[in-house]
Short mmCIF file of C-alpha atoms in Angstrom, two decimals:
data_model
loop_
_atom_site.label_atom_id
_atom_site.label_comp_id
_atom_site.label_asym_id
_atom_site.label_seq_id
_atom_site.Cartn_x
_atom_site.Cartn_y
_atom_site.Cartn_z
CA MET A 1 0.00 0.00 0.00
CA SER A 2 1.35 3.46 -0.88
CA ARG A 3 1.91 6.08 1.80
CA VAL A 4 -0.83 8.20 0.24
CA ALA A 5 -3.26 5.30 0.67
CA ASP A 6 -2.10 4.89 4.27
CA LYS A 7 -2.97 8.52 4.89
CA LEU A 8 -6.60 7.93 3.97
CA ILE A 9 -6.79 5.59 6.95
CA LYS A 10 -4.76 7.85 9.21
CA ALA A 11 -6.99 10.83 8.45
CA LYS A 12 -9.97 9.19 10.16
CA THR A 13 -8.28 9.53 13.55
CA ALA A 14 -6.53 12.87 12.98
CA SER A 15 -7.24 15.55 15.55
CA ALA A 16 -8.74 18.76 14.17
CA GLY A 17 -7.03 20.87 16.82
CA ARG A 18 -3.46 19.58 16.53
CA ALA A 19 -0.57 22.05 16.41
CA GLY A 20 2.21 22.11 13.85
CA SER A 21 5.78 20.93 14.45
CA PHE A 22 7.28 24.29 13.46
CA SER A 23 7.33 27.29 15.79
CA VAL A 24 8.86 30.08 13.68
CA ALA A 25 8.30 31.18 10.08
CA LEU A 26 9.65 33.99 7.91
CA VAL A 27 7.16 36.04 5.90
CA SER A 28 7.75 39.02 3.63
CA ALA A 29 4.85 41.42 3.27
CA ARG A 30 4.04 44.94 2.20
CA GLU A 31 2.71 47.52 4.63
CA GLY A 32 1.56 50.53 2.64
CA THR A 33 1.80 51.53 -1.01
CA GLY A 34 5.30 53.03 -1.27
CA THR A 35 8.43 51.37 -2.62
CA THR A 36 9.93 51.23 0.87
CA ASP A 37 7.01 49.51 2.55
CA TYR A 38 8.22 45.90 2.36
CA LYS A 39 8.97 44.18 5.67
CA TYR A 40 10.39 40.92 6.92
CA HIS A 41 8.38 39.34 9.73
CA LEU A 42 9.26 36.49 12.04
CA ILE A 43 5.99 34.74 12.86
CA ASP A 44 5.10 32.52 15.79
CA VAL A 45 3.33 29.54 14.20
CA SER A 46 3.38 27.27 17.26
CA ASP A 47 -0.32 28.02 17.78
CA LEU A 48 -2.01 28.01 14.39
CA SER A 49 -5.15 29.55 15.83
CA ASN A 50 -3.15 32.61 16.87
CA MET A 51 -0.23 33.30 14.52
CA THR A 52 1.51 36.38 15.88
CA VAL A 53 4.42 38.61 14.85
CA LEU A 54 7.62 38.15 16.87
CA ASP A 55 9.83 40.69 15.08
CA THR A 56 9.73 43.02 12.08
CA VAL A 57 12.60 44.53 10.08
CA GLU A 58 12.70 46.71 6.98
CA ALA A 59 13.13 45.03 3.59
CA ASN A 60 14.51 48.12 1.85
CA ASP A 61 17.31 50.70 1.97
CA GLY A 62 14.97 53.66 2.36
CA THR A 63 14.74 54.40 -1.36
CA LEU A 64 14.31 51.09 -3.20
CA LYS A 65 12.20 48.05 -2.41
CA TYR A 66 14.05 44.76 -2.36
CA ARG A 67 11.10 42.56 -3.36
CA PRO A 68 12.28 39.32 -1.75
CA LYS A 69 11.49 36.22 -3.79
CA ARG A 70 12.99 33.15 -2.11
CA ALA A 71 14.48 32.15 1.22
CA ALA A 72 16.70 29.20 2.15
CA ILE A 73 17.92 28.09 5.57
CA LEU A 74 21.17 26.88 7.12
CA TYR A 75 22.14 25.70 10.61
CA ASP A 76 18.77 24.11 11.43
CA GLY A 77 16.87 27.28 10.64
CA ASP A 78 18.99 29.60 12.80
CA LYS A 79 20.36 31.35 9.68
CA VAL A 80 18.47 32.31 6.53
CA GLY A 81 19.43 33.67 3.14
CA ILE A 82 16.97 35.77 1.12
CA ALA A 83 17.06 36.46 -2.64
CA GLU A 84 16.08 40.11 -3.13
CA GLN A 85 15.06 40.43 -6.77
CA GLU A 86 14.70 44.17 -7.25
CA TYR A 87 17.76 44.99 -5.15
CA ASP A 88 19.93 42.50 -7.09
CA ALA A 89 21.15 41.04 -3.83
CA ILE A 90 21.24 38.17 -1.37
CA SER A 91 20.98 38.98 2.33
CA TYR A 92 22.09 36.70 5.17
CA TRP A 93 20.35 36.87 8.56
CA ASP A 94 20.72 35.51 12.06
CA VAL A 95 17.28 34.39 13.23
CA SER A 96 18.41 32.22 16.16
CA ASP A 97 16.59 34.67 18.41
CA GLU A 98 13.08 34.73 16.97
CA THR A 99 12.41 38.09 18.61
CA SER A 100 15.38 39.78 16.93
CA MET A 101 16.08 39.19 13.25
CA THR A 102 19.62 40.50 12.67
CA LEU A 103 21.33 41.19 9.34
CA ILE A 104 24.79 39.58 9.14
CA ASN A 105 25.72 40.83 5.67
CA ARG A 106 24.36 41.45 2.19
CA GLU A 107 26.04 40.66 -1.15
CA ARG A 108 24.98 43.05 -3.88
CA ASN A 109 26.27 44.13 -7.27
CA VAL A 110 24.27 46.70 -9.22
CA SER A 111 25.96 45.89 -12.52
CA THR A 112 23.72 44.34 -15.15
CA ASN A 113 26.73 42.58 -16.66
CA TYR A 114 29.38 40.26 -15.34
CA PRO A 115 30.12 40.09 -12.43
CA GLY A 116 26.72 41.41 -11.28
CA PHE A 117 23.84 39.22 -10.17
CA ASN A 118 20.88 41.28 -11.28
CA ASN A 119 17.25 40.14 -11.03
CA PHE A 120 18.06 37.67 -8.21
CA TYR A 121 15.21 35.15 -8.00
CA GLY A 122 16.04 31.49 -7.33
CA LEU A 123 17.77 30.38 -4.13
CA VAL A 124 18.49 27.02 -2.50
CA SER A 125 20.87 25.97 0.27
CA ASP A 126 23.34 23.13 0.65
CA THR A 127 23.08 22.42 4.38
CA ILE A 128 25.89 19.85 4.23
CA ASN A 129 28.54 22.24 2.90
CA ASN A 130 26.97 25.51 4.13
CA LEU A 131 26.40 27.04 0.72
CA PHE A 132 23.73 29.13 -0.98
CA LEU A 133 23.19 28.68 -4.72
CA GLY A 134 21.16 31.28 -6.59
CA ASN A 135 20.21 32.39 -10.07
CA GLY A 136 18.41 35.11 -11.99
CA ALA A 137 14.85 35.25 -13.27
CA THR A 138 15.49 35.23 -17.02
CA ASN A 139 16.95 32.78 -19.52
CA ASN A 140 20.64 32.97 -20.47
CA ASP A 141 21.16 34.36 -17.01
CA TRP A 142 23.70 33.88 -14.27
CA GLN A 143 24.47 31.40 -11.53
CA ALA A 144 26.14 32.49 -8.28
CA ASN A 145 27.29 30.45 -5.30
CA PHE A 146 27.92 31.82 -1.81
CA ARG A 147 29.85 30.22 1.03
CA VAL A 148 29.44 30.94 4.72
CA VAL A 149 32.61 32.54 6.11
CA SER A 150 33.43 34.13 9.46
CA SER A 151 32.04 37.52 8.38
CA GLY A 152 28.87 36.15 6.82
CA ILE A 153 28.53 34.95 3.23
CA SER A 154 30.96 35.48 0.37
CA ARG A 155 30.49 34.82 -3.32
CA VAL A 156 32.76 32.02 -4.49
CA TYR A 157 31.44 31.47 -8.01
CA ARG A 158 29.68 33.55 -10.62
CA SER A 159 28.85 32.69 -14.25
CA PRO A 160 28.52 35.47 -16.85
CA ASN A 161 25.25 36.79 -18.35
CA THR A 162 26.04 35.19 -21.67
CA SER A 163 25.28 32.05 -23.64
CA THR A 164 28.10 30.29 -21.77
CA PHE A 165 25.50 29.79 -19.05
CA SER A 166 22.31 29.28 -21.01
CA HIS A 167 20.23 28.01 -18.11
CA GLY A 168 18.90 29.48 -14.93
CA TYR A 169 15.28 30.49 -14.59
CA LEU A 170 13.15 30.94 -11.49
CA GLN A 171 13.46 28.25 -8.81
CA PRO A 172 16.15 25.52 -9.12
CA ALA A 173 16.40 22.25 -7.18
CA ILE A 174 19.40 20.88 -5.31
CA ASP A 175 20.75 17.43 -4.49
CA ALA A 176 23.18 18.42 -1.74
CA THR A 177 24.27 14.85 -1.05
CA ASN A 178 25.70 14.50 -4.55
CA ARG A 179 26.37 18.25 -5.02
CA VAL A 180 24.15 18.63 -8.09
CA LEU A 181 22.00 21.64 -9.01
CA PHE A 182 19.11 21.35 -11.47
CA VAL A 183 18.17 24.45 -13.47
CA SER A 184 15.82 25.17 -16.36
CA ASN A 185 15.61 27.07 -19.61
CA THR A 186 12.14 27.87 -20.97
CA THR A 187 13.36 29.02 -24.40
CA SER A 188 15.06 25.72 -25.21
CA ASN A 189 12.51 23.55 -23.33
CA SER A 190 15.30 21.97 -21.33
CA ILE A 191 16.66 21.20 -17.88
CA SER A 192 20.32 20.92 -16.98
CA ALA A 193 22.28 19.27 -14.19
CA TYR A 194 25.40 21.02 -12.90
CA SER A 195 27.91 19.63 -10.42
CA TYR A 196 29.81 21.78 -7.94
CA ASN A 197 32.58 21.18 -5.42
CA GLN A 198 32.23 21.31 -1.63
CA TYR A 199 33.35 24.94 -1.59
CA GLY A 200 30.94 26.03 -4.34
CA SER A 201 33.84 27.49 -6.31
CA SER A 202 33.49 25.19 -9.31
CA PHE A 203 30.36 24.70 -11.38
CA THR A 204 30.35 22.21 -14.25
CA LEU A 205 27.64 21.18 -16.72
CA VAL A 206 26.97 17.45 -16.46
CA SER A 207 24.11 17.05 -18.93
CA THR A 208 21.06 18.71 -20.51
CA LEU A 209 17.70 17.10 -21.25
CA GLN A 210 15.68 18.82 -23.96
CA ASP A 211 12.13 17.87 -24.86
CA ALA A 212 9.76 20.18 -26.72
CA THR A 213 6.75 18.08 -25.71
CA ASP A 214 7.19 16.92 -22.12
CA LEU A 215 9.42 19.79 -20.97
CA ILE A 216 7.80 22.68 -22.76
CA ASN A 217 8.61 25.87 -20.83
CA PRO A 218 9.83 24.32 -17.55
CA ARG A 219 9.30 26.67 -14.61
CA ASN A 220 9.49 25.06 -11.15
CA PHE A 221 11.36 22.09 -9.73
CA CYS A 222 10.86 19.70 -6.81
CA LEU A 223 13.35 16.91 -6.15
CA ASP A 224 12.55 13.62 -4.45
CA GLU A 225 15.98 12.38 -3.38
CA THR A 226 14.49 9.13 -2.04
CA THR A 227 13.51 8.05 -5.56
CA ASP A 228 15.92 10.18 -7.63
CA THR A 229 12.97 11.84 -9.34
CA LEU A 230 12.81 15.48 -10.40
CA TYR A 231 9.31 16.93 -10.76
CA VAL A 232 9.08 19.77 -13.26
CA GLY A 233 6.21 22.25 -13.31
CA LEU A 234 5.55 23.54 -16.82
CA THR A 235 4.16 26.93 -17.77
CA ASN A 236 0.88 25.37 -18.93
CA GLY A 237 0.30 23.71 -15.54
CA ASP A 238 1.42 20.19 -16.49
CA ILE A 239 3.84 18.29 -14.25
CA THR A 240 6.57 16.05 -15.69
CA SER A 241 8.54 13.48 -13.71
CA VAL A 242 12.18 12.98 -14.72
CA ASP A 243 14.53 10.14 -13.76
CA VAL A 244 17.74 11.71 -12.41
CA SER A 245 19.26 8.56 -10.92
CA ASN A 246 22.01 9.06 -13.50
CA VAL A 247 22.41 12.81 -14.01
CA SER A 248 24.58 12.15 -17.05
CA SER A 249 21.57 10.60 -18.77
CA MET A 250 18.31 12.07 -17.47
CA SER A 251 15.03 10.82 -18.95
CA VAL A 252 11.31 11.66 -18.85
CA ILE A 253 9.14 9.22 -16.88
CA ASP A 254 5.59 10.61 -16.99
CA ARG A 255 3.62 13.77 -17.65
CA LEU A 256 0.46 14.74 -15.77
CA ALA A 257 -1.89 17.05 -17.67
CA ASN A 258 -3.26 20.11 -15.88
CA ILE A 259 -6.81 20.26 -14.54
CA SER A 260 -9.34 22.14 -16.71
CA GLY A 261 -6.84 24.41 -18.37
CA ASN A 262 -4.97 25.62 -15.27
CA LYS A 263 -1.97 27.72 -16.26
CA LEU A 264 1.32 28.51 -14.62
CA TYR A 265 2.22 27.37 -11.11
CA SER A 266 3.62 30.20 -9.02
CA ASP A 267 5.17 27.61 -6.71
CA MET A 268 5.56 23.87 -6.18
CA GLN A 269 6.42 22.02 -2.95
CA ILE A 270 6.95 18.37 -2.13
CA ASP A 271 6.47 16.10 0.87
CA THR A 272 8.63 13.08 0.07
CA THR A 273 7.72 11.27 3.29
CA ASN A 274 4.02 11.21 2.47
CA GLU A 275 4.55 11.04 -1.31
CA VAL A 276 2.50 14.06 -2.26
CA LEU A 277 3.34 17.13 -4.32
CA PHE A 278 1.61 20.52 -4.31
CA GLY A 279 1.29 23.18 -6.97
CA CYS A 280 -0.40 26.57 -6.63
CA GLY A 281 -1.23 29.31 -9.12
CA ILE A 282 -3.06 32.62 -9.31
CA ARG A 283 -5.74 31.40 -11.72
CA ASN A 284 -8.88 29.48 -10.83
CA LYS A 285 -9.22 25.90 -12.01
CA ASN A 286 -10.87 26.94 -15.26
CA GLY A 287 -7.58 28.56 -16.23
CA THR A 288 -9.25 31.68 -17.60
CA THR A 289 -10.24 33.69 -14.51
CA TYR A 290 -7.90 35.00 -11.83
CA GLY A 291 -8.29 34.08 -8.19
CA GLY A 292 -6.20 31.13 -7.04
CA SER A 293 -5.96 27.36 -7.02
CA LEU A 294 -4.01 24.63 -5.25
CA TYR A 295 -3.53 21.02 -6.29
CA SER A 296 -2.33 17.89 -4.52
CA VAL A 297 -0.69 15.18 -6.65
CA ASP A 298 -0.01 11.55 -5.77
CA ILE A 299 3.67 10.82 -6.52
CA SER A 300 3.80 7.35 -4.91
CA ASP A 301 4.39 6.04 -8.45
CA SER A 302 6.47 8.48 -10.50
CA ALA A 303 5.37 6.68 -13.67
CA ASN A 304 1.69 7.14 -12.88
CA LEU A 305 1.14 10.63 -11.45
CA ALA A 306 -2.43 11.40 -10.39
CA HIS A 307 -4.35 14.42 -9.15
CA LEU A 308 -5.85 13.96 -5.70
CA ASP A 309 -7.70 17.15 -4.78
CA SER A 310 -7.80 20.90 -5.28
CA ILE A 311 -8.85 24.15 -3.61
CA GLU A 312 -9.63 27.40 -5.42
CA ARG A 313 -10.82 30.88 -4.55
CA LEU A 314 -14.38 29.91 -5.41
CA ASP A 315 -14.19 27.55 -2.40
CA ASP A 316 -12.81 30.21 -0.04
CA THR A 317 -12.43 33.90 -0.86
CA ASP A 318 -9.27 34.16 1.28
CA PHE A 319 -7.50 31.72 -1.02
CA TYR A 320 -6.61 34.62 -3.32
CA PHE A 321 -3.40 34.90 -5.37
CA PRO A 322 -1.35 32.16 -3.66
CA GLN A 323 2.28 33.06 -4.28
CA GLN A 324 4.44 30.69 -2.27
CA MET A 325 4.16 27.64 -0.01
CA ASP A 326 6.13 25.63 2.52
CA VAL A 327 5.52 22.16 3.94
CA ASP A 328 5.35 20.88 7.50
CA ALA A 329 5.67 17.21 6.58
CA GLU A 330 5.61 15.90 10.14
CA ASP A 331 2.18 17.31 10.88
CA GLU A 332 0.97 17.43 7.27
CA TYR A 333 0.33 21.16 7.03
CA LEU A 334 0.92 23.31 3.98
CA PHE A 335 1.53 27.02 4.62
CA VAL A 336 0.40 29.28 1.77
CA ALA A 337 1.17 32.99 1.37
CA CYS A 338 -1.86 34.58 -0.34
CA SER A 339 -0.99 38.10 -1.50
CA GLY A 340 -4.52 38.83 -2.72
CA SER A 341 -6.19 38.36 0.66
CA ASP A 342 -3.21 39.53 2.77
CA LYS A 343 -3.31 36.27 4.71
CA LEU A 344 -1.23 33.25 5.54
CA LEU A 345 -3.37 30.13 5.13
CA VAL A 346 -2.60 26.72 6.61
CA ILE A 347 -3.90 23.72 4.66
CA ASP A 348 -4.46 20.39 6.39
CA TYR A 349 -3.45 17.58 4.04
CA SER A 350 -3.62 14.66 6.48
CA ASP A 351 -5.98 13.32 3.84
CA PRO A 352 -4.37 14.60 0.60
CA SER A 353 -7.47 13.66 -1.37
CA SER A 354 -9.54 16.02 0.78
CA LEU A 355 -7.66 19.26 1.40
CA THR A 356 -9.09 21.56 4.07
CA ILE A 357 -8.19 25.06 5.25
CA HIS A 358 -7.15 24.55 8.88
CA ALA A 359 -6.16 28.09 9.90
CA LYS A 360 -5.77 31.67 8.68
CA SER A 361 -3.70 34.58 9.95
CA SER A 362 -5.73 37.35 11.55
CA THR A 363 -3.16 40.15 11.95
CA SER A 364 -2.54 42.96 9.45
CA ASN A 365 1.13 42.01 8.98
CA PHE A 366 0.63 39.79 5.95
CA LYS A 367 -0.33 42.49 3.43
CA GLN A 368 0.56 41.31 -0.08
CA ASP A 369 2.65 38.49 1.40
CA GLU A 370 4.70 36.79 -1.31
CA LEU A 371 7.28 34.76 0.63
CA ILE A 372 6.88 32.09 3.29
CA LYS A 373 9.66 29.97 4.79
CA LEU A 374 9.31 27.69 7.79
CA LEU A 375 12.49 28.04 9.83
CA ARG A 376 12.32 25.60 12.73
#
């Protein structure tokens, strides 16, 4: 019996009032209408019925908004790196004290050419070697790696903004155990695997898989290291599973068609323990009207992907413009930042074939929230 099938049994005895296993989350939100109104908030999520703000810091330099896009953690969630797209920067923070978020240092280069890292978007962390790996938000863009040093983080590798690095778009995926980074290119309908050394100072192309049918406009990645399967979210809302057990010879396994014309996932997250994948987008399920939708997908068999359930704004008006998610796999909660309703929603997926909204934030500190990262 698959783990997803097991969960259908487990759900019958699940407690509706259970708490999550995480206590602190990072949220970026906008408070006001000016360019300097973005904030970083540390949120107490130990009591999902009363999510409260622990600390708030500015996400700007007083003149320019940073527009944070992704966060990645190191040191068991005591340190966090944030990709700041409109500031062309990565910032590194000490969040070991949840009541005092402290900036350690920020790496920024305003140049739009080498060696700048403009339009910073994708960010993942290698928690084994204490590295951050990031990329830009356009094709033929750059890749930059950052190593933790005594003074904070320091860039140790940077590719140029030229065809010599023809991949790097939105959110990559990392296999830290084998030091492999997976990146995409929507123009060439391809994904590439790059290897790097333990210091992050070398970055070498291993292979590229191109497929104009099953990898058309790849956008988001989720990696299941337990099965060596990479899940690729396509611009049209389809999901393709790829065998990466041999990164020198990657191959397509299956492709799951979108539901009723859904287009463009804004984010994808995976729970490998419970064998379920989630995708969210800012369109309703019909794919033609804006609102929001969320999908759960059974990945217990990577060769036979199947939709399990969905939620859209027509089901709950607060599920509006979901931008980003994070997974509490232990307690089977999915945290969703909904910028349209200015709320953080918590989805109970103890039964992944029957998603339910378990909790919603009630403070005003989630205005236009676009980033959510569970820390610890």
